[in-house]
Coordinates of C-alpha atoms and ligand atoms in Angstrom, one line a residue:
M10 CA 73.5 78.2 76.3
A11 CA 75.7 76.4 78.8
N12 CA 76.2 78.3 82.0
P13 CA 79.3 80.5 81.5
L14 CA 80.0 80.6 85.3
L15 CA 81.5 83.9 85.1
D16 CA 81.1 86.7 82.4
D17 CA 84.5 86.6 80.4
R18 CA 83.9 90.1 79.2
D19 CA 83.6 91.2 82.8
V20 CA 87.0 89.7 83.6
E21 CA 88.4 91.4 80.5
F22 CA 86.9 94.7 81.6
L23 CA 88.5 94.4 85.1
L24 CA 92.0 93.5 83.6
D25 CA 92.1 95.8 80.6
E26 CA 89.8 98.8 81.4
V27 CA 89.6 99.1 85.2
L28 CA 93.1 98.3 86.3
D29 CA 96.5 99.4 84.9
L30 CA 98.3 96.2 84.6
S31 CA 101.6 97.9 83.9
T32 CA 101.8 98.8 87.6
L33 CA 102.1 95.1 88.3
T34 CA 104.2 94.0 85.3
T35 CA 106.9 96.6 86.0
L36 CA 107.5 95.1 89.4
P37 CA 110.6 92.8 89.4
Y38 CA 108.7 89.8 90.8
F39 CA 106.2 89.8 87.8
A40 CA 108.7 90.7 85.2
D41 CA 108.4 87.5 83.2
H42 CA 104.6 88.2 82.8
D43 CA 102.5 90.2 80.4
R44 CA 98.8 90.3 79.3
G45 CA 99.5 87.2 77.0
S46 CA 100.8 85.1 79.9
F47 CA 97.8 86.1 82.0
E48 CA 95.5 85.1 79.3
L49 CA 97.1 81.6 79.0
V50 CA 96.4 81.0 82.8
L51 CA 92.9 82.3 82.5
A52 CA 92.2 80.2 79.4
S53 CA 93.2 77.1 80.9
A54 CA 91.3 77.6 84.1
R55 CA 88.2 78.5 82.1
R56 CA 88.6 75.4 80.0
V57 CA 88.9 73.0 82.9
A58 CA 86.1 74.8 84.8
R59 CA 83.7 74.6 81.9
E60 CA 84.6 71.3 80.4
V61 CA 85.6 69.1 83.4
L62 CA 84.5 70.6 86.8
Y63 CA 81.0 71.9 85.9
P64 CA 79.7 68.8 84.3
A65 CA 80.7 66.9 87.4
Y66 CA 79.0 69.3 89.9
R67 CA 75.6 67.5 90.3
A68 CA 77.0 64.1 90.6
L69 CA 79.4 65.2 93.4
D70 CA 76.5 67.1 95.1
E71 CA 74.2 64.1 95.0
Q72 CA 76.7 61.5 96.2
P73 CA 79.0 62.7 99.0
P74 CA 82.2 60.9 100.0
R75 CA 81.8 57.8 102.0
L76 CA 83.6 56.7 105.2
I77 CA 84.4 53.0 105.0
D78 CA 86.6 51.3 107.7
G79 CA 88.1 54.5 108.8
A80 CA 89.0 55.8 105.3
I81 CA 87.2 58.3 103.1
H82 CA 86.5 57.3 99.5
V83 CA 85.6 60.2 97.2
H84 CA 83.2 60.1 94.2
P85 CA 84.8 58.2 91.3
R86 CA 84.2 61.2 89.0
L87 CA 86.3 63.2 91.3
K88 CA 89.2 60.8 90.9
E89 CA 89.0 61.1 87.2
L90 CA 89.0 64.8 87.0
W91 CA 91.5 65.5 89.8
P92 CA 94.6 64.9 87.5
R93 CA 93.2 67.8 85.2
V94 CA 92.9 70.2 88.2
R95 CA 96.3 69.3 89.4
E96 CA 97.9 69.9 86.1
L97 CA 96.8 73.5 86.2
G98 CA 99.4 73.9 89.0
L99 CA 97.4 76.7 90.7
Q100 CA 98.5 75.4 94.2
V101 CA 101.9 77.0 93.5
A102 CA 101.1 79.6 90.8
T103 CA 101.7 82.7 92.8
R104 CA 104.9 81.4 94.5
P105 CA 108.5 82.1 93.5
S106 CA 110.2 80.1 90.9
E107 CA 112.6 78.6 93.4
V108 CA 109.7 76.5 94.9
G109 CA 108.3 75.7 91.5
G110 CA 105.9 78.7 91.1
L111 CA 105.0 80.9 88.2
Q112 CA 105.2 84.2 90.1
L113 CA 101.7 85.0 89.0
P114 CA 100.0 88.1 90.4
T115 CA 97.3 87.2 92.9
T116 CA 95.1 89.6 90.9
V117 CA 95.2 87.3 88.0
F118 CA 95.1 84.2 90.1
T119 CA 92.0 85.4 91.8
L120 CA 90.2 85.7 88.4
A121 CA 91.4 82.4 87.2
T122 CA 90.4 80.5 90.4
A123 CA 87.0 82.2 90.4
Y124 CA 86.1 80.1 87.4
L125 CA 86.9 76.9 89.1
M126 CA 85.1 77.8 92.2
A127 CA 81.9 78.8 90.2
A128 CA 82.1 75.5 88.4
N129 CA 82.7 73.2 91.4
L130 CA 83.4 74.8 94.8
S131 CA 84.2 71.7 96.7
V132 CA 86.8 70.5 94.1
Y133 CA 88.6 73.8 94.4
G134 CA 88.6 73.4 98.1
Y135 CA 91.3 70.8 97.9
V136 CA 93.6 73.2 95.8
G137 CA 93.0 76.1 98.0
L138 CA 93.7 74.2 101.2
T139 CA 96.9 72.7 99.8
Q140 CA 98.2 76.0 98.6
G141 CA 97.7 77.7 102.0
A142 CA 99.2 74.7 104.0
A143 CA 102.3 74.7 101.8
H144 CA 102.7 78.3 102.0
L145 CA 102.8 78.1 105.8
I146 CA 105.7 75.7 105.6
E147 CA 107.4 77.9 102.9
A148 CA 107.1 81.0 105.1
F149 CA 108.0 79.5 108.6
G150 CA 109.1 75.9 108.3
S151 CA 112.5 74.4 108.5
E152 CA 114.5 73.3 105.3
A153 CA 113.7 69.7 106.2
L154 CA 110.0 70.4 106.3
K155 CA 110.2 72.3 103.1
R156 CA 111.9 69.4 101.3
D157 CA 109.8 66.6 102.8
Y158 CA 106.3 68.1 102.9
M159 CA 106.0 71.5 101.2
A160 CA 107.6 70.2 97.9
P161 CA 105.1 67.4 97.3
M162 CA 102.2 69.6 98.1
Y163 CA 103.3 72.4 95.7
G164 CA 104.1 69.7 93.2
G165 CA 100.5 68.5 93.3
A166 CA 101.2 65.0 94.6
W167 CA 100.0 65.5 98.1
T168 CA 97.3 67.8 99.6
G169 CA 97.1 69.8 102.8
T170 CA 94.7 71.0 105.4
M171 CA 94.2 73.6 108.1
A172 CA 93.5 71.8 111.4
L173 CA 92.4 74.4 113.9
T174 CA 88.9 73.7 115.0
E175 CA 88.1 71.5 118.1
P176 CA 84.7 70.8 119.7
Q177 CA 85.3 73.4 122.4
A178 CA 87.4 75.7 120.2
G179 CA 85.6 77.1 117.2
S180 CA 85.4 80.9 117.1
S181 CA 87.6 80.9 120.2
L182 CA 90.9 79.3 119.1
S183 CA 92.6 80.3 122.4
D184 CA 90.8 77.2 123.7
V185 CA 92.6 74.6 121.7
T186 CA 93.7 71.7 123.8
T187 CA 95.5 69.3 121.5
T188 CA 98.9 68.7 123.0
A189 CA 102.4 68.2 121.6
E190 CA 105.0 66.6 123.8
P191 CA 108.6 67.1 122.9
T192 CA 110.9 64.0 122.3
A193 CA 114.6 63.6 122.2
D194 CA 114.4 62.9 118.4
G195 CA 113.3 66.3 117.5
H196 CA 109.6 65.5 116.7
Y197 CA 106.7 65.9 119.0
L198 CA 104.0 63.3 120.1
V199 CA 100.6 64.9 119.3
R200 CA 97.4 63.9 121.0
G201 CA 94.0 65.4 120.6
S202 CA 90.8 65.8 118.6
K203 CA 90.0 68.2 115.7
I204 CA 86.6 68.6 114.1
F205 CA 85.3 69.9 110.7
I206 CA 88.7 69.3 109.0
S207 CA 88.1 69.7 105.3
A208 CA 90.0 67.4 103.0
G209 CA 91.2 65.8 106.3
D210 CA 91.1 62.4 104.5
H211 CA 90.5 61.1 101.0
D212 CA 91.9 58.7 98.4
L213 CA 93.0 61.4 95.8
A214 CA 96.6 61.5 96.9
D215 CA 99.2 59.4 98.8
N216 CA 99.5 61.8 101.7
I217 CA 97.8 64.7 103.4
V218 CA 99.6 67.2 105.5
H219 CA 97.7 68.6 108.4
M220 CA 98.8 72.1 109.5
T221 CA 97.8 71.7 113.2
L222 CA 97.3 74.1 116.1
A223 CA 98.4 72.5 119.4
R224 CA 100.0 73.3 122.8
L225 CA 103.4 72.4 123.7
R226 CA 103.9 71.0 127.3
G227 CA 104.1 73.9 129.7
A228 CA 102.7 76.4 127.2
P229 CA 101.1 79.6 128.7
P230 CA 97.3 79.6 128.7
G231 CA 95.4 81.4 125.9
I232 CA 96.3 82.5 122.4
K233 CA 99.9 83.0 123.4
G234 CA 100.4 79.3 124.1
V235 CA 99.3 77.9 120.8
S236 CA 101.9 76.5 118.4
L237 CA 101.8 75.4 114.8
L238 CA 102.8 71.8 114.0
C239 CA 103.1 69.9 110.8
V240 CA 101.4 66.6 111.3
P241 CA 101.2 64.4 108.2
K242 CA 98.7 61.5 107.7
R243 CA 101.8 59.4 106.7
R244 CA 105.3 60.3 107.9
L245 CA 108.5 59.8 106.0
E246 CA 110.7 57.2 107.6
G247 CA 113.8 55.9 105.7
G248 CA 112.4 57.2 102.4
K249 CA 109.1 55.4 102.9
L250 CA 105.7 56.7 103.9
V251 CA 104.4 55.0 107.2
D252 CA 101.1 55.5 109.0
N253 CA 101.3 58.5 111.4
D254 CA 98.3 57.6 113.7
V255 CA 95.9 60.1 112.5
A256 CA 92.5 58.5 112.6
V257 CA 89.2 59.5 111.0
T258 CA 86.6 59.4 113.8
G259 CA 83.6 60.7 112.0
M260 CA 82.4 62.5 108.9
I261 CA 80.1 65.6 109.0
H262 CA 77.0 65.2 106.9
K263 CA 77.0 68.6 105.1
I264 CA 74.2 70.3 103.4
G265 CA 76.6 71.8 100.7
W266 CA 80.2 71.5 99.5
R267 CA 79.4 67.9 99.2
G268 CA 82.5 66.9 97.1
L269 CA 84.9 67.8 99.9
P270 CA 84.7 65.8 103.1
S271 CA 84.8 67.5 106.5
L272 CA 86.0 65.2 109.2
A273 CA 86.5 64.6 112.9
L274 CA 90.2 63.5 113.4
A275 CA 91.8 62.0 116.4
Y276 CA 95.6 62.3 116.7
G277 CA 97.7 59.8 118.7
E278 CA 95.1 57.2 119.7
R279 CA 98.0 54.7 119.6
G280 CA 100.4 57.2 121.1
D281 CA 102.4 57.3 117.8
C282 CA 101.4 60.5 116.0
R283 CA 104.5 62.6 115.3
G284 CA 104.4 66.3 114.5
W285 CA 107.1 68.7 113.6
L286 CA 107.2 72.3 115.1
V287 CA 106.8 75.0 112.4
G288 CA 108.7 78.2 113.4
E289 CA 109.0 79.2 117.0
P290 CA 107.1 77.8 119.9
H291 CA 103.8 79.5 120.9
Q292 CA 103.6 81.6 117.7
G293 CA 101.2 79.3 116.0
I294 CA 98.3 81.8 115.8
S295 CA 100.3 84.6 114.3
Y296 CA 101.7 82.1 111.7
M297 CA 98.3 80.7 111.1
F298 CA 97.1 84.2 110.3
Q299 CA 98.9 84.1 107.1
M300 CA 96.8 81.1 106.0
M301 CA 93.7 82.5 107.6
N302 CA 94.0 85.9 105.8
E303 CA 94.6 84.2 102.5
A304 CA 91.7 81.8 103.1
R305 CA 89.4 84.7 104.0
I306 CA 90.0 86.2 100.5
M307 CA 89.5 82.8 99.1
V308 CA 86.2 82.4 101.0
G309 CA 85.1 85.7 99.8
L310 CA 85.7 84.7 96.3
N311 CA 83.9 81.4 97.0
G312 CA 81.0 83.6 97.8
V313 CA 81.3 85.8 94.6
A314 CA 81.7 82.6 92.4
T315 CA 78.7 80.8 94.0
A316 CA 76.5 83.9 93.5
S317 CA 77.9 84.3 90.0
V318 CA 77.0 80.9 88.7
A319 CA 73.5 81.2 90.0
Y320 CA 73.2 84.7 88.6
Q321 CA 74.2 83.5 85.1
E322 CA 71.8 80.6 85.3
S323 CA 68.8 82.9 86.4
L324 CA 69.6 85.4 83.7
A325 CA 69.5 82.7 81.0
Y326 CA 66.3 81.4 82.6
A327 CA 64.6 84.8 82.8
R328 CA 65.4 85.3 79.1
D329 CA 63.8 81.9 78.2
R330 CA 60.8 81.5 80.4
P331 CA 57.5 83.0 78.9
Q332 CA 55.0 83.9 81.5
G333 CA 52.4 86.7 81.7
R334 CA 52.2 89.9 79.7
P335 CA 53.3 93.5 80.2
L336 CA 51.3 95.6 82.7
G337 CA 49.7 97.5 79.9
A338 CA 48.8 94.6 77.6
R339 CA 45.1 93.9 77.6
D340 CA 44.7 91.3 74.9
P341 CA 44.9 87.8 76.3
A342 CA 45.5 86.4 72.7
T343 CA 48.9 88.1 72.6
P344 CA 51.9 85.7 73.3
Q345 CA 53.2 85.7 76.7
V346 CA 56.6 87.5 77.2
P347 CA 59.8 86.2 78.7
I348 CA 59.9 87.0 82.4
V349 CA 62.9 89.3 82.0
R350 CA 60.4 91.8 80.5
H351 CA 58.8 92.3 83.9
P352 CA 60.5 95.1 85.9
D353 CA 60.4 93.1 89.2
V354 CA 62.4 90.3 87.6
R355 CA 64.8 92.8 86.2
R356 CA 65.1 94.3 89.8
M357 CA 66.1 90.8 91.0
L358 CA 68.6 90.4 88.1
L359 CA 70.1 93.9 88.6
R360 CA 70.5 93.4 92.3
Q361 CA 72.4 90.1 91.7
K362 CA 74.6 91.8 89.1
A363 CA 75.4 94.7 91.5
I364 CA 76.3 92.2 94.2
V365 CA 78.3 89.8 92.1
E366 CA 80.2 92.2 90.0
G367 CA 80.6 94.8 92.8
A368 CA 82.1 92.0 95.0
L369 CA 84.3 90.6 92.3
A370 CA 85.8 94.0 91.7
L371 CA 86.4 94.2 95.5
L372 CA 88.1 90.9 95.6
V373 CA 90.2 91.8 92.6
R374 CA 91.1 95.1 94.3
A375 CA 92.1 93.3 97.5
S376 CA 94.3 91.0 95.5
W377 CA 95.8 94.0 93.7
Y378 CA 96.7 95.4 97.2
S379 CA 98.2 92.0 98.1
D380 CA 100.4 92.1 95.1
L381 CA 101.5 95.6 95.6
A382 CA 102.2 95.1 99.4
Q383 CA 104.2 91.8 99.0
H384 CA 106.1 92.6 95.8
G385 CA 106.2 96.5 95.7
G386 CA 106.8 97.2 99.3
D387 CA 103.7 99.4 99.3
A388 CA 102.7 100.3 102.9
R389 CA 99.4 101.9 102.0
A390 CA 98.4 98.8 100.0
Q391 CA 99.1 96.7 103.1
L392 CA 96.8 98.9 105.2
M393 CA 94.1 98.6 102.6
L394 CA 94.4 94.9 102.4
D395 CA 94.1 94.6 106.3
L396 CA 91.0 96.9 106.3
L397 CA 89.3 95.2 103.4
T398 CA 89.9 91.6 104.4
P399 CA 86.8 91.2 106.7
I400 CA 84.6 93.0 104.2
A401 CA 85.9 91.0 101.2
K402 CA 85.2 87.8 103.2
S403 CA 81.8 88.8 104.8
F404 CA 80.1 90.8 102.0
P405 CA 80.1 88.1 99.3
A406 CA 79.1 85.5 101.9
E407 CA 76.1 87.5 103.3
R408 CA 74.9 89.4 100.2
G409 CA 76.0 86.5 97.9
F410 CA 73.6 84.4 99.9
E411 CA 70.9 86.9 99.1
A412 CA 71.8 86.9 95.5
N413 CA 71.5 83.1 95.5
V414 CA 68.0 83.4 97.0
L415 CA 67.0 85.8 94.1
A416 CA 68.4 83.4 91.6
L417 CA 66.2 80.7 93.1
Q418 CA 63.2 83.1 93.2
I419 CA 63.5 83.9 89.5
H420 CA 63.1 80.2 88.8
G421 CA 59.7 80.3 90.6
G422 CA 58.4 76.9 91.7
Y423 CA 61.1 75.1 89.6
G424 CA 63.7 76.8 91.7
Y425 CA 62.2 75.1 94.7
S426 CA 63.1 71.7 93.4
S427 CA 66.3 69.7 93.2
E428 CA 65.9 69.3 89.4
Y429 CA 67.3 72.8 89.2
L430 CA 70.6 73.8 90.5
P431 CA 70.0 77.1 92.3
E432 CA 69.0 75.3 95.6
A433 CA 72.4 73.5 95.5
W434 CA 74.3 76.7 95.1
L435 CA 72.2 78.2 98.0
R436 CA 73.3 75.4 100.2
D437 CA 77.0 75.8 99.1
Q438 CA 76.8 79.5 99.7
K439 CA 75.7 79.3 103.3
L440 CA 78.9 77.9 104.6
N441 CA 80.7 81.0 103.5
S442 CA 79.4 83.2 106.4
I443 CA 80.4 80.4 108.9
H444 CA 83.9 79.1 108.1
E445 CA 87.1 81.1 108.2
G446 CA 85.4 83.1 111.0
T447 CA 81.7 83.8 111.3
T448 CA 80.3 87.2 110.0
G449 CA 79.9 88.1 113.8
I450 CA 83.5 87.6 114.5
H451 CA 84.6 89.6 111.4
A452 CA 82.4 92.5 112.5
L453 CA 84.2 92.6 115.9
D454 CA 87.5 92.3 114.1
L455 CA 86.8 95.2 111.7
L456 CA 85.5 97.6 114.3
G457 CA 87.5 96.5 117.4
R458 CA 90.9 96.2 115.6
R459 CA 91.4 97.0 112.0
A460 CA 89.4 100.3 111.6
V461 CA 91.0 101.8 114.7
A462 CA 94.5 100.4 114.6
K463 CA 97.5 102.7 114.2
G464 CA 95.4 105.8 115.0
G465 CA 92.9 105.0 112.1
A466 CA 95.7 104.8 109.5
A467 CA 93.8 102.3 107.5
L468 CA 90.7 104.4 107.2
A469 CA 92.8 107.4 106.2
A470 CA 94.3 105.2 103.4
F471 CA 90.7 104.2 102.4
A472 CA 89.6 107.8 102.2
A473 CA 92.7 108.6 100.0
E474 CA 91.9 105.6 97.7
V475 CA 88.3 106.6 97.4
A476 CA 89.3 110.1 96.6
T477 CA 91.4 108.9 93.7
T478 CA 88.6 106.9 92.3
C479 CA 86.4 110.1 92.6
D480 CA 89.0 112.0 90.6
R481 CA 88.8 109.4 87.9
A482 CA 85.0 109.4 87.9
R483 CA 84.9 113.1 87.7
A484 CA 87.3 113.1 84.7
A485 CA 85.3 110.4 83.0
G486 CA 82.1 112.5 83.4
V487 CA 80.3 110.2 85.9
D488 CA 77.2 111.9 87.5
A489 CA 78.6 114.3 90.1
A490 CA 75.8 113.3 92.5
W491 CA 77.1 109.7 92.6
I492 CA 80.6 111.0 93.4
A493 CA 79.2 113.3 96.2
E494 CA 77.3 110.3 97.7
V495 CA 80.2 108.0 97.7
T496 CA 82.4 110.7 99.3
R497 CA 79.8 111.2 101.9
G498 CA 79.8 107.5 102.6
V499 CA 83.4 107.6 103.5
E500 CA 82.8 110.7 105.8
V501 CA 80.0 108.7 107.5
I502 CA 82.4 105.8 108.2
T503 CA 85.3 108.2 109.5
G504 CA 83.0 110.1 111.8
L505 CA 81.2 107.1 113.2
T506 CA 84.4 105.2 113.8
A507 CA 85.8 108.1 115.8
A508 CA 82.6 108.3 117.8
L509 CA 82.6 104.5 118.5
G510 CA 86.3 104.5 119.1
A511 CA 85.9 107.2 121.8
R512 CA 83.4 105.0 123.7
G513 CA 85.9 102.2 123.7
L514 CA 88.7 104.6 125.0
A515 CA 86.4 105.7 127.7
G516 CA 86.1 102.1 128.8
D517 CA 82.6 101.2 127.4
V518 CA 83.7 98.5 125.0
E519 CA 80.2 96.9 125.0
A520 CA 78.6 100.1 123.9
M521 CA 81.4 100.6 121.1
M522 CA 80.8 97.0 119.8
L523 CA 77.0 96.5 120.3
H524 CA 76.2 97.2 116.6
A525 CA 79.4 95.9 115.1
A526 CA 77.3 93.8 112.7
D527 CA 75.7 97.0 111.4
Y528 CA 79.0 98.7 111.3
L529 CA 80.3 95.8 109.1
E530 CA 77.3 96.2 106.8
L531 CA 77.7 99.9 106.5
C532 CA 81.3 99.8 105.7
S533 CA 80.5 96.9 103.1
I534 CA 77.9 99.0 101.4
V535 CA 80.3 101.9 101.1
A536 CA 83.2 99.7 99.8
I537 CA 80.9 98.3 97.2
A538 CA 79.7 101.7 96.2
W539 CA 83.4 102.8 95.8
Q540 CA 84.0 99.8 93.5
W541 CA 80.9 100.7 91.4
L542 CA 82.1 104.2 91.0
E543 CA 85.3 102.8 89.8
L544 CA 83.5 100.6 87.3
A545 CA 81.2 103.4 86.3
A546 CA 84.3 105.5 85.5
A547 CA 85.8 102.8 83.3
A548 CA 82.4 102.1 81.6
K549 CA 81.9 105.9 80.9
T550 CA 85.1 106.0 78.9
G551 CA 84.9 102.4 77.5
R552 CA 85.4 102.2 73.8
R553 CA 85.1 98.5 72.9
A554 CA 82.1 97.7 70.8
D555 CA 82.0 93.9 71.2
R556 CA 78.9 93.7 73.3
A557 CA 76.0 96.0 72.9
G558 CA 74.8 97.3 76.1
F559 CA 77.9 96.1 78.3
Y560 CA 78.7 99.6 79.5
Q561 CA 75.1 100.6 79.9
A562 CA 74.5 97.7 82.1
K563 CA 77.6 98.6 84.2
L564 CA 76.2 102.2 84.7
A565 CA 72.8 100.8 85.5
A566 CA 74.2 98.6 88.2
A567 CA 76.4 101.5 89.6
Q568 CA 73.3 103.8 89.7
Y569 CA 71.3 101.0 91.4
W570 CA 73.8 100.4 94.1
I571 CA 74.6 104.1 94.8
R572 CA 71.0 105.3 94.6
T573 CA 69.1 102.4 96.3
E574 CA 71.6 100.7 98.6
L575 CA 74.0 103.5 99.7
P576 CA 71.3 105.5 101.4
R577 CA 70.8 102.6 103.8
I578 CA 74.0 103.7 105.6
D579 CA 72.2 106.5 107.4
H580 CA 70.0 104.1 109.1
L581 CA 72.9 101.8 110.0
A582 CA 74.9 104.6 111.3
G583 CA 71.9 105.8 113.4
L584 CA 71.7 102.4 115.0
C585 CA 75.4 102.4 115.9
R586 CA 75.4 105.8 117.2
S587 CA 72.2 105.6 119.2
G588 CA 73.3 102.2 120.8
E589 CA 69.7 100.9 120.2
D590 CA 69.7 98.3 123.0
S591 CA 66.8 95.8 122.3
Y592 CA 69.2 92.9 122.3
G593 CA 71.9 94.6 124.3
R594 CA 69.8 94.7 127.4
L595 CA 68.0 91.4 126.8
D596 CA 68.3 89.0 129.6
P597 CA 68.8 85.5 127.9
D598 CA 66.6 84.0 130.4
W599 CA 63.6 86.1 129.1
L600 CA 63.7 84.3 125.8
Ligands
FAD712 C1 81.7 72.6 106.4 C2 82.8 73.1 107.4 C3 84.1 73.1 107.0 C4 85.1 73.5 107.8 N1 86.4 73.4 107.5 C5 87.3 73.7 108.5 C6 88.7 73.3 108.3 O1 89.1 72.9 107.3 N2 89.6 73.5 109.2 C7 89.2 74.0 110.6 O2 90.0 74.2 111.4 N3 87.9 74.4 110.8 C8 87.0 74.2 109.7 N4 85.7 74.5 110.0 C9 85.3 75.1 111.2 C10 84.8 76.5 111.2 O3 85.9 77.4 111.0 C11 84.0 76.8 112.5 O4 82.8 76.1 112.3 C12 83.9 78.3 112.7 O5 85.1 78.8 113.1 C13 82.9 78.6 113.9 O6 83.1 77.8 115.0 P1 81.9 76.9 115.6 O7 81.3 76.0 114.6 O8 82.5 76.2 116.9 O9 80.8 77.9 116.1 P2 80.9 78.8 117.5 O10 82.2 79.4 117.6 O11 80.3 78.0 118.5 O12 79.9 80.0 117.0 C14 78.5 79.9 117.1 C15 77.8 81.2 116.9 O13 78.2 82.0 118.0 C16 78.8 83.2 117.6 N5 79.9 83.6 118.5 C17 80.8 82.7 119.0 N6 81.8 83.4 119.7 C18 81.3 84.7 119.6 C19 81.8 85.9 120.3 N7 82.9 85.9 121.0 N8 81.2 87.0 120.0 C20 80.1 87.1 119.2 N9 79.6 86.0 118.6 C21 80.2 84.8 118.9 C22 79.2 83.0 116.1 O14 79.4 84.1 115.3 C23 78.2 81.9 115.7 O15 77.1 82.6 115.1 C24 84.6 74.1 109.1 C25 83.3 74.2 109.4 C26 82.4 73.8 108.6 C27 80.9 74.0 108.9

């Protein structure tokens, strides 16, 4: 069987049996939608993913774009398939009808785009970047910028980028040095270098719009002096597109995502690079947070999708590959059994399932909160989205990588060869813990800001949401011990956060943050356990008989996560509380 990328039945389960979609469709913004219109979007995304994107994956991985005479040339297959991707209109699907959108819930958009990511991560990259870049102009740009640059991006004719990183400013964006000089004509002259800019050049579209962080002349130092500029590759002059002095100075030779070029760019080498200020001066970082927060959810979904396609492949392989006999079988003349019959292989499959489907449920839940916050004015949903964002970004990246390793392991020696695809997905997956903020940076953000902000309001919202799930699980007849363990997980987080926050308030920020990575992992394990409890409740009351074992497998994965993974939080909490200081007191010169 061809790789299904994502389990369609799981997607239906989330939409029809876990969530109550009427909560969304009764909101005015989504009034034109129903389950039927959602299905149309999902069906077209599935079709393009399976028939167009997945078959091109290996070719794009094997032959990355080429840099010739300062211009990027993508793989010819990508040029052929790009119109099919554009036609889906996903870059504008969630936006209002006034800008050409479908007003589609992010919840449904997330599930539809997961298919495309699982099929071909780097191709989806062009869409995701364009959507985020155009949305920045929609939210903060002038009417002229909306007309000239946002509209062709939303229309699918042009693409967009986020141009933040510089050689000396990666995690530390306050150190951006690209400059923007005001002119009497209303535009700015931009000079500087950017690095790692994905889709920064290509020959898929006539124009590329770089949403660029830069400093205006006289700007204050640090993060409060960074502004957002719209800097096109080609600018509009008298209705024509003319070169805007953005040069490609190098291409990164990446180990994954090889259909999407990531580039070093130089602005203004000829002194003729024009940019237009988006919104107010010095507000660039706060505006860019809109795109970064969206991109973090997208990167989390990249992680889920990349782990999902590998899980599906290893499941099919394990059912197919005969090797060895059951432990109790003594007769060598009996036929070998498929490796899925060995409990250790099932351990690897169930762990992948628990990570992939638990993380997909979390991403869908985060999208659900985004819909309720933006279009339902739901303050608790906004708190939940803020709290979950670093978890929804980092868990699929880190544990997704582990799932990808397990998929390769199930293929044995064949997995360690480029004839099979698990190694390629492993390379793709690794990026997700690096871009859009490294896992280390998200750990600091979660503990240092999001969990303690507003007197811990987000954690209180989290506790309330988990309590609602516990009620549902209880009513569904889920094992009371599972409910008690998830409830205890929330108590562990709440108590630990208060203890660590007190260290920070007492002035010992280093001690508070020393085990931020363990704190992030602990919170992630509990968040996924919460999702598994929710899935278990739906499975327990599930009545559809279309796939034997579907609900039992859900309950097995819930049991696996709650019984084998959740207990790890006590060890992690112990590390955070004790302040175990092996690396804390380590002098770098000793190494
Ligand atoms: C393939 C690829 C595509 C990319 N696409 C884009 C793009 O389209 N647009 C864009 O603007 N950028 C892009 N990036 C850049 C990406 O966002 C950065 O690589 C990332 O933010 C990390 O920055 P850095 O590489 O400079 O690493 P550094 O910031 O140097 O970090 C190195 C290590 O040190 C740790 N570290 C750094 N600072 C701290 C700290 N204060 N506390 C604790 N630990 C710390 C990090 O966690 C990391 O492990 C891309 C990168 C890659 C690899």
